[in-house]
C-alpha cells in the first residue's frame, strides 16, 4: 500500500491515511487502498479500529480536486459511488471504528469521519463541506450523514454556506464527542478503543448493528431488530462468563478479564 498504513496494537487496528503531499486528499488510489485495508482486517483478532491521518496538519482535506476537475457527469457519479461504497463499508464494518481527526476534515474528510461510529478531534481540527464553493454537492455521503448527525437546519447551513468550523464549534453542535491537544489525540483514541475491546465483542458488535439498523427504520421495527440481537447474545461464552462473574460475587473473578470469545 502506498497511501494507507495499517498497524495492529493488541485488539486494536490503526488505519492511517498517508498522502501528506496533498494533505491526505482522497484520490481513487487512496479509496481503493482504504477498501482493501478494511477487507484485510482480521475480525478474529481485532475488536476496534482507529482511523486517522498522517502528519500534524490534516486528517483528510477532501476528495482529490485535481482528479475531479475533468470528470464528466457519468464519471462524477461513478466517483461518488466509489467513495460511498467504501464509506458504507466503514459504516457497516462489524466492529466499531473511531475517527481520530487530527486537523483538516473538509469535504470527503468530514464525510469519511461521519461514516465512523465515533469522532474525536484535535484542537487544530477544522470541519466543513466546502463543495458548493467548488461547484458540486458533497458527494461522499455529506448531504445525508451530516443531516443525520447534527440537526437538519445546522447541516443545511453548513453545506449551503460552505463555512468551515473549528473544533470547539464541531464539539458544540455534536459532530465530535471530545477535543484534545494534538499530542493527546491518538493516545485518547487508543484508550477508548482498548476500553471497547475489553468488553464482550459479540455484544459490542450487536450494539453497533442494532443502533445502525434501528436508525434506518421506524421504532416498532427497530425494537424487533434490538430483540433479535439481544437474544443472539445469549448462550455465548461472553454472556455466560460475564453474568457468572457478577453472580458469584467473587471480587477477583469480577475484576478478572473474561476470556471473551469472538465470532
Ligand atoms: N485535493 C487535491 N489536493 C489537495 C486538496 C484536495 N482536496 N487539498 C489540499 N491539496 C493539496 C494542495 O493542492 C497543495 O498541493 P501543492 O503543494 O502541490 O500545491 C497541498 O495539498 C497543500 O495544500 P495548500 O497549499 O492549499 O495548504 P494550505 O495550508 O494553504 O491550505 C487547506 C489547506 C485549507 C485544507 C486547502 O488545501 C484547501 O482548501 N484544500 C481543499 C479543501 C476542499 O475544498 N476539500 C473538499 C474537496 S471536494 C470533496 O471532497 C467532494 C466530495 O464530497 C466527495
XYZ file of N, CA and C and ligand atoms in Angstrom, residues 19-27 57-58 60-68 79-80 83 87 104-111 126 128-134 136-142 164, ligand 1:
198
model
N -1.042 10.502 2.697
C -0.716 11.130 1.408
C -0.467 12.602 1.702
N 0.583 12.831 2.471
C 0.762 14.152 3.087
C 1.019 15.263 2.079
N 1.563 14.922 0.911
C 1.830 16.000 -0.072
C 0.527 16.642 -0.541
N -0.580 15.935 -0.422
C -1.889 16.506 -0.779
C -2.803 16.555 0.451
N -2.204 16.734 1.618
C -2.957 16.817 2.882
C -3.924 15.636 3.044
N -3.470 14.461 2.581
C -4.208 13.197 2.708
C -5.526 13.198 1.907
N -5.573 13.996 0.832
C -6.782 14.026 -0.014
C -7.031 12.645 -0.622
N -8.324 12.382 -0.832
C -8.752 11.056 -1.289
C -8.821 11.020 -2.817
N -7.815 10.411 -3.439
C -7.952 10.119 -4.866
C -8.417 8.663 -5.017
N -1.162 18.185 10.406
C -1.934 19.296 9.837
C -3.311 18.863 9.355
N -3.380 17.646 8.841
C -4.613 17.269 8.135
C -5.015 15.830 8.419
N -8.009 14.542 6.574
C -8.219 14.346 5.133
C -8.779 15.662 4.587
N -8.098 16.276 3.607
C -8.522 17.583 3.074
C -9.557 17.446 1.957
N -10.218 16.293 1.880
C -11.310 16.150 0.911
C -10.992 15.161 -0.186
N -11.948 15.042 -1.095
C -11.685 14.269 -2.308
C -10.671 15.053 -3.136
N -9.963 14.353 -4.001
C -8.889 14.986 -4.767
C -9.471 15.900 -5.852
N -9.239 17.200 -5.676
C -9.856 18.178 -6.585
C -9.239 18.081 -7.976
N -7.940 17.791 -8.050
C -7.287 17.628 -9.357
C -7.931 16.490 -10.144
N -8.142 15.371 -9.482
C -8.742 14.212 -10.166
C -10.187 14.498 -10.597
N -10.901 15.264 -9.751
C -12.320 15.523 -10.076
C -12.495 16.568 -11.160
N -17.513 8.316 -9.474
C -16.560 8.663 -8.410
C -17.301 8.762 -7.062
N -18.493 9.358 -7.110
C -19.321 9.420 -5.895
C -19.641 8.029 -5.375
N -16.600 6.446 -3.610
C -16.460 6.929 -2.229
C -17.557 6.371 -1.335
N -17.210 4.176 2.109
C -17.693 4.779 3.367
C -18.806 3.916 3.978
N -7.361 19.137 9.303
C -8.431 19.406 8.327
C -9.296 18.166 8.062
N -10.584 18.360 8.160
C -11.554 17.310 7.797
C -12.584 17.998 6.913
N -12.184 18.242 5.667
C -13.015 19.027 4.744
C -13.593 18.128 3.662
N -14.801 18.447 3.217
C -15.416 17.669 2.143
C -15.388 16.184 2.476
N -14.728 15.409 1.588
C -14.635 13.962 1.800
C -13.983 13.589 3.128
N -13.203 14.517 3.715
C -12.591 14.262 5.022
C -13.616 14.301 6.137
N -14.489 15.314 6.093
C -15.593 15.373 7.051
C -16.501 14.154 6.833
N -16.709 13.835 5.549
C -17.626 12.731 5.208
C -17.106 11.374 5.684
N -10.391 21.222 11.718
C -11.325 22.111 11.015
C -12.254 21.217 10.195
N -15.737 20.897 7.628
C -16.555 21.672 6.708
C -16.891 20.895 5.455
N -17.930 21.366 4.786
C -18.333 20.810 3.489
C -18.241 21.963 2.489
N -17.041 22.194 1.920
C -16.842 23.365 1.047
C -17.293 23.162 -0.399
N -17.993 22.043 -0.674
C -18.224 21.643 -2.071
C -18.957 22.681 -2.918
N -19.980 23.355 -2.340
C -20.740 24.276 -3.210
C -19.848 25.411 -3.722
N -18.776 25.691 -2.983
C -17.801 26.688 -3.466
C -17.001 26.174 -4.648
N -17.000 24.868 -4.841
C -16.279 24.247 -5.967
C -17.243 23.884 -7.096
N -19.945 21.829 -6.810
C -20.511 20.470 -6.696
C -21.234 20.336 -5.356
N -21.921 19.229 -5.199
C -22.531 18.915 -3.898
C -21.562 18.026 -3.118
N -21.710 17.963 -1.783
C -20.975 16.927 -1.066
C -21.366 15.571 -1.667
N -20.358 14.772 -2.029
C -20.687 13.589 -2.834
C -20.312 12.261 -2.222
N -19.725 12.279 -1.013
C -19.388 11.023 -0.344
C -20.238 10.888 0.933
N -21.533 11.207 0.807
C -22.453 10.992 1.931
C -22.721 12.211 2.790
N -22.085 13.356 2.469
C -22.215 14.540 3.331
C -23.629 15.078 3.442
N -16.373 26.690 7.041
C -15.615 25.746 7.867
C -15.820 26.075 9.342
N -7.391 17.730 -3.435
C -6.188 17.747 -4.026
N -5.114 18.363 -3.498
C -5.282 18.983 -2.323
C -6.512 19.011 -1.629
C -7.605 18.337 -2.239
N -8.813 18.270 -1.650
N -6.367 19.729 -0.501
C -5.085 20.133 -0.475
N -4.432 19.689 -1.562
C -3.010 19.922 -1.913
C -2.789 21.323 -2.429
O -3.124 21.427 -3.793
C -1.319 21.509 -2.161
O -0.611 20.833 -3.158
P 0.734 21.531 -3.806
O 1.681 21.650 -2.661
O 1.146 20.539 -4.840
O 0.292 22.853 -4.319
C -1.110 20.733 -0.870
O -2.220 19.856 -0.743
C -1.087 21.623 0.358
O -2.270 22.407 0.337
P -2.278 24.006 0.495
O -1.018 24.586 -0.050
O -3.551 24.520 -0.073
O -2.253 24.133 2.090
P -2.856 25.313 2.958
O -2.386 25.092 4.352
O -2.577 26.629 2.345
O -4.443 25.097 2.914
C -6.488 23.823 3.001
C -5.016 23.972 3.493
C -7.331 24.983 3.588
C -7.007 22.491 3.519
C -6.512 23.896 1.460
O -5.564 22.952 0.943
C -7.850 23.545 0.880
O -8.735 24.362 0.922
N -7.983 22.326 0.339
C -9.191 21.899 -0.334
C -10.270 21.591 0.687
C -11.553 21.225 -0.030
O -12.149 22.020 -0.725
N -11.991 19.979 0.164
C -13.204 19.483 -0.443
C -12.890 18.780 -1.727
S -14.362 18.401 -2.632
C -14.922 16.949 -1.973
O -14.417 16.437 -1.010
C -16.070 16.360 -2.714
C -16.789 15.284 -2.043
O -17.625 15.466 -1.206
C -16.555 13.920 -2.465
